[in-house]
Every structure is written in C-alpha cells, then in structure tokens.
Short mmCIF file of N, CA, C and O in Angstrom, two decimals:
data_model
loop_
_atom_site.label_atom_id
_atom_site.label_comp_id
_atom_site.label_asym_id
_atom_site.label_seq_id
_atom_site.Cartn_x
_atom_site.Cartn_y
_atom_site.Cartn_z
N MET A 1 0.71 -1.23 -0.03
CA MET A 1 -0.13 -0.01 0.23
C MET A 1 1.09 1.16 0.35
O MET A 1 0.55 2.46 -0.55
N ASN A 2 1.93 0.84 0.61
CA ASN A 2 3.12 2.54 1.06
C ASN A 2 3.36 2.64 -0.57
O ASN A 2 3.43 3.80 -0.85
N THR A 3 3.51 1.50 -1.63
CA THR A 3 4.19 2.35 -2.87
C THR A 3 2.94 2.80 -3.62
O THR A 3 3.51 3.62 -4.59
N LEU A 4 1.64 3.00 -3.57
CA LEU A 4 0.62 3.02 -4.35
C LEU A 4 0.81 4.73 -3.94
O LEU A 4 0.28 5.48 -4.81
N THR A 5 0.86 4.78 -2.84
CA THR A 5 0.50 6.53 -2.03
C THR A 5 1.87 6.95 -2.89
O THR A 5 2.06 8.06 -2.98
N THR A 6 3.16 6.57 -2.76
CA THR A 6 4.12 7.15 -3.63
C THR A 6 3.89 7.39 -5.18
O THR A 6 4.33 8.52 -5.40
N LEU A 7 3.53 6.50 -5.70
CA LEU A 7 3.66 6.40 -7.17
C LEU A 7 2.70 7.55 -7.39
O LEU A 7 2.50 8.28 -8.65
N ALA A 8 1.53 8.05 -6.36
CA ALA A 8 0.17 9.00 -6.95
C ALA A 8 0.74 10.69 -6.73
O ALA A 8 -0.07 10.91 -7.72
N TYR A 9 1.85 11.03 -5.74
CA TYR A 9 2.45 11.99 -6.01
C TYR A 9 3.20 12.09 -6.94
O TYR A 9 4.52 11.73 -6.16
N ASP A 10 3.21 12.82 -7.96
CA ASP A 10 4.96 13.09 -8.38
C ASP A 10 5.22 14.71 -8.34
O ASP A 10 6.06 15.06 -9.17
N GLY A 11 4.69 15.12 -7.52
CA GLY A 11 5.28 16.60 -7.13
C GLY A 11 4.08 17.55 -7.68
O GLY A 11 3.45 17.13 -8.24
N PRO A 12 4.71 18.68 -7.67
CA PRO A 12 3.52 20.22 -8.21
C PRO A 12 3.33 20.25 -9.96
O PRO A 12 2.51 20.43 -9.84
N GLY A 13 4.71 19.47 -10.47
CA GLY A 13 4.10 19.44 -11.81
C GLY A 13 4.18 21.00 -12.57
O GLY A 13 4.96 22.10 -11.73
N PRO A 14 3.83 21.07 -14.05
CA PRO A 14 4.23 22.28 -14.42
C PRO A 14 3.11 23.36 -13.98
O PRO A 14 3.45 24.57 -14.15
N TRP A 15 2.42 23.03 -12.94
CA TRP A 15 1.38 24.19 -12.95
C TRP A 15 2.25 25.17 -11.40
O TRP A 15 1.35 26.02 -11.36
N ILE A 16 3.08 24.77 -10.96
CA ILE A 16 4.05 25.51 -10.00
C ILE A 16 4.12 27.03 -10.97
O ILE A 16 4.33 27.77 -10.21
N LEU A 17 4.62 27.00 -12.14
CA LEU A 17 4.66 27.89 -12.69
C LEU A 17 4.00 29.28 -12.86
O LEU A 17 4.23 30.52 -13.33
N PHE A 18 2.33 28.79 -12.66
CA PHE A 18 1.29 29.56 -12.82
C PHE A 18 1.13 30.26 -11.77
O PHE A 18 0.80 31.97 -12.45
N PHE A 19 1.93 30.22 -10.88
CA PHE A 19 1.75 30.83 -9.59
C PHE A 19 2.14 32.57 -10.11
O PHE A 19 2.19 33.53 -9.36
N PRO A 20 3.63 32.38 -10.24
CA PRO A 20 4.56 33.34 -10.39
C PRO A 20 4.19 34.24 -11.46
O PRO A 20 4.55 35.37 -11.65
N LEU A 21 3.38 33.66 -12.54
CA LEU A 21 3.03 34.61 -13.58
C LEU A 21 1.48 35.12 -13.10
O LEU A 21 1.60 36.41 -13.46
N ILE A 22 1.39 34.87 -12.29
CA ILE A 22 -0.28 35.29 -11.69
C ILE A 22 0.36 36.57 -11.06
O ILE A 22 -0.32 38.00 -10.95
N TRP A 23 1.32 36.53 -10.18
CA TRP A 23 2.08 37.43 -9.03
C TRP A 23 2.83 38.76 -10.17
O TRP A 23 2.23 39.43 -9.68
N ALA A 24 3.15 38.34 -11.27
CA ALA A 24 3.74 38.93 -11.95
C ALA A 24 3.16 40.32 -12.94
O ALA A 24 2.87 40.97 -13.00
N ALA A 25 1.90 38.87 -13.13
CA ALA A 25 0.40 40.22 -13.49
C ALA A 25 0.10 40.89 -12.64
O ALA A 25 -0.31 42.22 -12.94
N VAL A 26 -0.11 40.50 -11.57
CA VAL A 26 -0.66 41.68 -10.54
C VAL A 26 0.46 43.03 -10.11
O VAL A 26 -0.27 43.97 -10.36
N VAL A 27 1.71 42.58 -10.07
CA VAL A 27 2.61 43.89 -10.04
C VAL A 27 2.41 44.57 -11.33
O VAL A 27 2.17 45.91 -11.22
N VAL A 28 2.40 43.88 -12.67
CA VAL A 28 2.06 44.93 -14.01
C VAL A 28 0.87 45.61 -13.52
O VAL A 28 1.10 46.77 -14.21
N PHE A 29 0.16 45.23 -13.23
CA PHE A 29 -1.54 46.04 -13.11
C PHE A 29 -1.51 46.89 -12.05
O PHE A 29 -1.94 48.08 -12.68
N ALA A 30 -0.89 46.55 -11.37
CA ALA A 30 -0.93 47.88 -9.89
C ALA A 30 0.27 49.12 -10.50
O ALA A 30 -0.23 50.41 -10.24
N VAL A 31 1.37 48.63 -11.00
CA VAL A 31 2.32 49.60 -11.44
C VAL A 31 1.19 50.23 -13.01
O VAL A 31 1.47 51.82 -13.17
N THR A 32 0.53 49.87 -13.57
CA THR A 32 -0.36 50.52 -14.53
C THR A 32 -0.62 51.22 -13.73
O THR A 32 -1.64 52.41 -14.19
N VAL A 33 -1.99 50.79 -13.05
CA VAL A 33 -3.06 51.43 -12.82
C VAL A 33 -2.35 53.06 -11.89
O VAL A 33 -2.98 53.90 -12.04
N LEU A 34 -1.21 52.72 -11.06
CA LEU A 34 -0.89 53.65 -10.62
C LEU A 34 0.07 54.55 -11.29
O LEU A 34 -0.41 56.48 -11.47
N ARG A 35 0.40 54.57 -12.73
CA ARG A 35 1.34 55.50 -13.33
C ARG A 35 0.15 56.33 -14.30
O ARG A 35 0.31 57.54 -14.59
N ARG A 36 -1.35 55.99 -14.29
CA ARG A 36 -2.15 56.57 -14.87
C ARG A 36 -3.36 57.56 -14.32
O ARG A 36 -3.74 58.05 -14.58
N THR A 37 -3.10 56.66 -13.00
CA THR A 37 -3.87 57.69 -11.85
C THR A 37 -2.64 58.75 -10.76
O THR A 37 -2.63 60.06 -11.66
N VAL A 38 -2.22 58.28 -10.08
CA VAL A 38 -1.91 58.77 -9.34
C VAL A 38 -0.35 59.49 -9.09
O VAL A 38 -0.16 60.61 -8.96
N TRP A 39 0.34 58.86 -9.98
CA TRP A 39 1.33 59.54 -10.47
C TRP A 39 1.45 60.66 -11.11
O TRP A 39 2.20 61.39 -11.12
N ARG A 40 0.44 60.36 -12.49
CA ARG A 40 0.29 61.20 -13.11
C ARG A 40 -0.16 62.54 -12.82
O ARG A 40 0.44 63.74 -13.21
N ALA A 41 -0.78 62.66 -11.39
CA ALA A 41 -1.59 63.81 -11.09
C ALA A 41 -0.34 64.77 -10.23
O ALA A 41 -0.35 65.52 -10.13
N ARG A 42 0.75 63.55 -9.95
CA ARG A 42 1.61 64.40 -8.98
C ARG A 42 2.89 65.32 -10.27
O ARG A 42 3.53 65.65 -9.85
N ARG A 43 2.35 64.96 -11.58
CA ARG A 43 3.40 66.25 -12.26
C ARG A 43 3.36 67.34 -12.29
O ARG A 43 2.27 68.13 -11.94
N ALA A 44 4.44 68.27 -12.69
CA ALA A 44 4.36 69.98 -12.69
C ALA A 44 3.08 70.30 -13.74
O ALA A 44 3.10 69.84 -14.65
N PRO A 45 2.53 71.05 -13.45
CA PRO A 45 1.48 71.51 -14.56
C PRO A 45 2.01 72.25 -15.75
O PRO A 45 1.36 72.04 -16.58
N TRP A 46 3.41 72.52 -15.91
CA TRP A 46 4.01 72.31 -17.08
C TRP A 46 4.30 71.50 -17.75
O TRP A 46 4.60 71.56 -18.85
N GLN A 47 4.26 70.02 -17.44
CA GLN A 47 4.68 69.20 -18.13
C GLN A 47 3.57 68.47 -18.82
O GLN A 47 2.26 68.33 -18.34
N SER A 48 3.03 68.38 -20.22
CA SER A 48 2.44 68.27 -20.91
C SER A 48 2.56 66.86 -21.08
O SER A 48 3.51 65.74 -20.68
N ARG A 49 1.18 66.04 -20.78
CA ARG A 49 1.15 64.30 -20.84
C ARG A 49 1.18 63.73 -22.05
O ARG A 49 2.09 62.71 -22.22
N VAL A 50 0.82 64.80 -23.38
CA VAL A 50 1.06 64.05 -24.27
C VAL A 50 2.29 65.04 -25.31
O VAL A 50 2.07 66.11 -25.79
N GLY A 51 3.75 64.53 -25.69
CA GLY A 51 4.19 65.09 -26.53
C GLY A 51 5.01 66.33 -26.24
O GLY A 51 5.73 67.36 -26.57
N GLY A 52 5.26 66.81 -24.88
CA GLY A 52 5.76 68.12 -23.91
C GLY A 52 5.72 69.23 -24.68
O GLY A 52 4.22 69.85 -24.86
N ALA A 53 6.28 70.33 -24.94
CA ALA A 53 6.11 71.50 -25.06
C ALA A 53 5.96 71.85 -26.92
O ALA A 53 5.32 72.71 -26.96
N ALA A 54 5.77 70.68 -27.67
CA ALA A 54 5.50 70.98 -28.96
C ALA A 54 4.39 71.27 -29.30
O ALA A 54 3.78 71.44 -30.33
N HIS A 55 3.03 70.75 -28.20
CA HIS A 55 1.83 70.45 -28.34
C HIS A 55 1.18 71.39 -27.33
O HIS A 55 1.50 71.21 -26.83
N GLY A 56 -0.19 71.95 -27.60
CA GLY A 56 -0.82 72.83 -27.00
C GLY A 56 -0.82 74.04 -27.22
O GLY A 56 -0.33 74.70 -28.36
N GLU A 57 -1.47 74.74 -26.16
CA GLU A 57 -2.16 76.35 -26.95
C GLU A 57 -1.00 77.08 -26.65
O GLU A 57 -0.79 78.30 -27.77
N GLN A 58 -0.17 77.27 -26.08
CA GLN A 58 1.13 78.20 -25.61
C GLN A 58 2.43 77.27 -26.41
O GLN A 58 3.46 78.00 -25.77
N SER A 59 2.29 76.26 -27.07
CA SER A 59 3.80 75.99 -27.57
C SER A 59 3.99 76.93 -28.43
O SER A 59 3.36 78.08 -29.25
N PRO A 60 5.39 76.82 -28.88
CA PRO A 60 6.22 77.86 -30.03
C PRO A 60 5.88 78.23 -31.23
O PRO A 60 5.48 78.71 -31.48
N ILE A 61 5.37 76.79 -31.65
CA ILE A 61 4.85 76.28 -32.95
C ILE A 61 3.20 77.37 -32.99
O ILE A 61 3.15 77.90 -34.14
N ALA A 62 2.40 77.13 -32.21
CA ALA A 62 1.31 77.72 -32.24
C ALA A 62 1.59 79.16 -32.06
O ALA A 62 0.49 79.68 -32.72
N VAL A 63 2.69 79.74 -31.46
CA VAL A 63 2.68 81.35 -31.12
C VAL A 63 2.83 81.75 -32.78
O VAL A 63 2.42 82.70 -32.56
N LEU A 64 3.94 80.83 -33.30
CA LEU A 64 4.38 81.22 -34.69
C LEU A 64 3.45 81.55 -35.94
O LEU A 64 3.21 82.56 -36.07
N GLY A 65 2.14 80.45 -35.41
CA GLY A 65 0.98 80.40 -36.23
C GLY A 65 0.38 81.30 -35.84
O GLY A 65 -0.30 82.10 -37.00
N ARG A 66 0.09 81.89 -34.85
CA ARG A 66 -0.94 82.96 -34.18
C ARG A 66 -0.51 84.45 -34.88
O ARG A 66 -0.94 85.22 -35.39
N ARG A 67 1.41 84.56 -34.23
CA ARG A 67 1.86 85.55 -34.92
C ARG A 67 1.93 85.81 -36.45
O ARG A 67 1.70 87.10 -37.27
N PHE A 68 2.04 84.67 -37.31
CA PHE A 68 1.78 84.95 -38.97
C PHE A 68 0.20 85.12 -38.93
O PHE A 68 0.00 86.12 -39.99
N ALA A 69 -0.97 84.67 -38.37
CA ALA A 69 -2.21 84.72 -38.57
C ALA A 69 -2.04 86.45 -38.30
O ALA A 69 -3.10 86.96 -39.06
N SER A 70 -1.84 86.95 -37.45
CA SER A 70 -2.25 88.42 -37.21
C SER A 70 -1.64 89.22 -38.11
O SER A 70 -1.87 90.75 -37.84
N GLY A 71 -0.34 88.77 -38.73
CA GLY A 71 0.47 89.95 -39.54
C GLY A 71 1.96 90.31 -38.71
O GLY A 71 2.28 91.01 -39.82
N GLU A 72 2.02 89.53 -38.10
CA GLU A 72 3.16 90.22 -37.50
C GLU A 72 4.68 89.95 -38.08
O GLU A 72 5.42 90.54 -38.26
N ILE A 73 4.41 88.88 -38.59
CA ILE A 73 5.68 88.13 -39.24
C ILE A 73 5.00 87.96 -40.81
O ILE A 73 3.74 87.33 -41.24
N ASP A 74 5.94 87.89 -41.96
CA ASP A 74 5.54 87.60 -43.20
C ASP A 74 5.95 85.97 -43.37
O ASP A 74 6.05 85.31 -42.45
N GLU A 75 5.37 85.88 -44.44
CA GLU A 75 5.30 84.20 -44.82
C GLU A 75 6.96 83.57 -44.91
O GLU A 75 6.88 82.35 -44.44
N ASP A 76 7.67 84.21 -45.64
CA ASP A 76 8.95 83.74 -45.72
C ASP A 76 9.15 83.74 -44.06
O ASP A 76 10.43 82.83 -43.61
N GLU A 77 9.38 84.81 -42.72
CA GLU A 77 9.80 84.75 -41.57
C GLU A 77 9.09 83.21 -41.09
O GLU A 77 10.01 82.14 -40.34
N TYR A 78 7.97 83.15 -41.56
CA TYR A 78 7.24 82.18 -41.13
C TYR A 78 7.55 80.67 -40.84
O TYR A 78 8.06 79.80 -40.13
N TRP A 79 8.06 80.46 -42.23
CA TRP A 79 8.87 79.28 -42.79
C TRP A 79 10.21 78.96 -42.55
O TRP A 79 10.45 77.60 -41.94
N ARG A 80 10.45 80.33 -42.30
CA ARG A 80 12.09 80.02 -41.54
C ARG A 80 11.83 79.20 -40.16
O ARG A 80 12.80 78.45 -39.41
N ARG A 81 11.01 80.03 -39.73
CA ARG A 81 11.30 79.76 -38.29
C ARG A 81 10.33 78.34 -37.79
O ARG A 81 11.10 77.97 -36.45
N LEU A 82 9.87 78.06 -38.44
CA LEU A 82 9.04 77.14 -38.76
C LEU A 82 9.98 75.59 -38.92
O LEU A 82 9.68 74.91 -38.06
N SER A 83 10.82 75.75 -40.23
CA SER A 83 11.98 74.76 -39.98
C SER A 83 12.54 74.79 -38.92
O SER A 83 12.90 73.56 -38.44
N VAL A 84 13.11 75.73 -38.03
CA VAL A 84 13.76 75.67 -37.08
C VAL A 84 13.03 74.70 -35.61
O VAL A 84 13.58 74.42 -35.14
N LEU A 85 12.00 75.07 -35.68
CA LEU A 85 10.91 74.66 -34.88
C LEU A 85 10.94 72.87 -34.88
O LEU A 85 10.73 72.27 -34.01
N ASP A 86 10.60 72.42 -36.14
CA ASP A 86 10.37 71.48 -36.47
C ASP A 86 11.51 70.65 -36.04
O ASP A 86 11.84 69.65 -35.97
N GLU A 87 12.56 71.29 -36.18
CA GLU A 87 13.77 70.36 -36.04
C GLU A 87 14.35 70.29 -34.55
O GLU A 87 14.70 69.28 -33.94
N GLN A 88 13.59 71.45 -33.66
CA GLN A 88 13.98 71.20 -32.42
C GLN A 88 12.58 70.30 -31.51
O GLN A 88 13.44 69.52 -30.63
N PHE A 89 11.52 70.47 -32.05
CA PHE A 89 10.57 69.79 -31.39
C PHE A 89 10.18 68.35 -32.15
O PHE A 89 9.44 67.64 -31.82
N GLY A 90 10.46 67.84 -33.09
CA GLY A 90 10.69 66.76 -33.79
C GLY A 90 9.37 66.85 -34.68
O GLY A 90 8.95 65.52 -34.96
N ARG A 91 8.82 67.74 -34.97
CA ARG A 91 7.61 67.71 -36.08
C ARG A 91 7.96 67.17 -37.38
O ARG A 91 8.59 68.00 -37.77
N SER A 92 7.37 66.80 -38.02
CA SER A 92 7.28 66.56 -39.23
C SER A 92 6.57 67.57 -40.22
O SER A 92 5.35 67.93 -39.73
N LEU A 93 6.93 68.05 -41.34
CA LEU A 93 5.93 69.01 -42.30
C LEU A 93 4.74 68.22 -42.83
O LEU A 93 3.69 68.79 -43.24
N LYS A 94 4.66 66.84 -43.01
CA LYS A 94 3.55 66.13 -43.17
C LYS A 94 2.36 66.56 -42.24
O LYS A 94 1.03 66.30 -42.75
N ASP A 95 2.46 66.84 -40.87
CA ASP A 95 1.19 67.38 -40.11
C ASP A 95 0.61 68.56 -40.52
O ASP A 95 -0.61 69.06 -40.36
N GLY A 96 0.84 69.32 -41.66
CA GLY A 96 0.67 70.66 -42.09
C GLY A 96 1.43 71.28 -40.96
O GLY A 96 1.79 71.49 -39.90
N PRO A 97 1.12 72.87 -41.19
CA PRO A 97 1.36 74.26 -41.07
C PRO A 97 0.84 74.27 -39.28
O PRO A 97 -0.48 73.50 -39.31
N ALA A 98 0.90 74.66 -38.25
CA ALA A 98 0.77 75.00 -37.12
C ALA A 98 -0.64 75.76 -37.44
O ALA A 98 -1.30 76.67 -37.65
#
C-alpha cells in the first residue's frame, strides 16, 4: 500500500509556474494603474502629458502660427522659423502648418 501512495504524488508539476505568472500580472497591473492615476497627478503643471511643449495652446509652433495669422511676420519669416522649430521639437512637415 505504501508504494501506491508514493506513485500517486509526482510533485507540483508544471502548474507551479502558473503562480509566479499570476503575481507578475498583479504587479504589472498595479504599476499601470498607479502610472495612469496617482503618479500622473503629481506631475508639474507645465509638463504636458502628450508630446511635451511641442503641442498645446502655448507651444512655440502655435505662437508662431498666431503671429503669422495676425500679420506680425511675413510668410518667409514664418517658414524659416517653422523649420527651426520642427528640428527642435521633432514635428514633421507632413502634419501641416500650425
């Protein structure tokens, strides 16, 4: 009878790997939730959530577009300054003018 009991238990088997995967998923989920809620709220107000300073109402490209629209600068000046800002902020000309 003793041999029958010994042969019936072969150890934990491959399911033992399932539990560390569950804990890893819990940790990844917790970090993701914290990054999207708590840690994002602690950012400074001047730090944009998407794209940094290149996007938004007070971005240099938007200010340049408003100056061109109001007639403060001419078209040549606008395109020259826009090319410099595109290099600095990484925006491509495919996006269109500001």
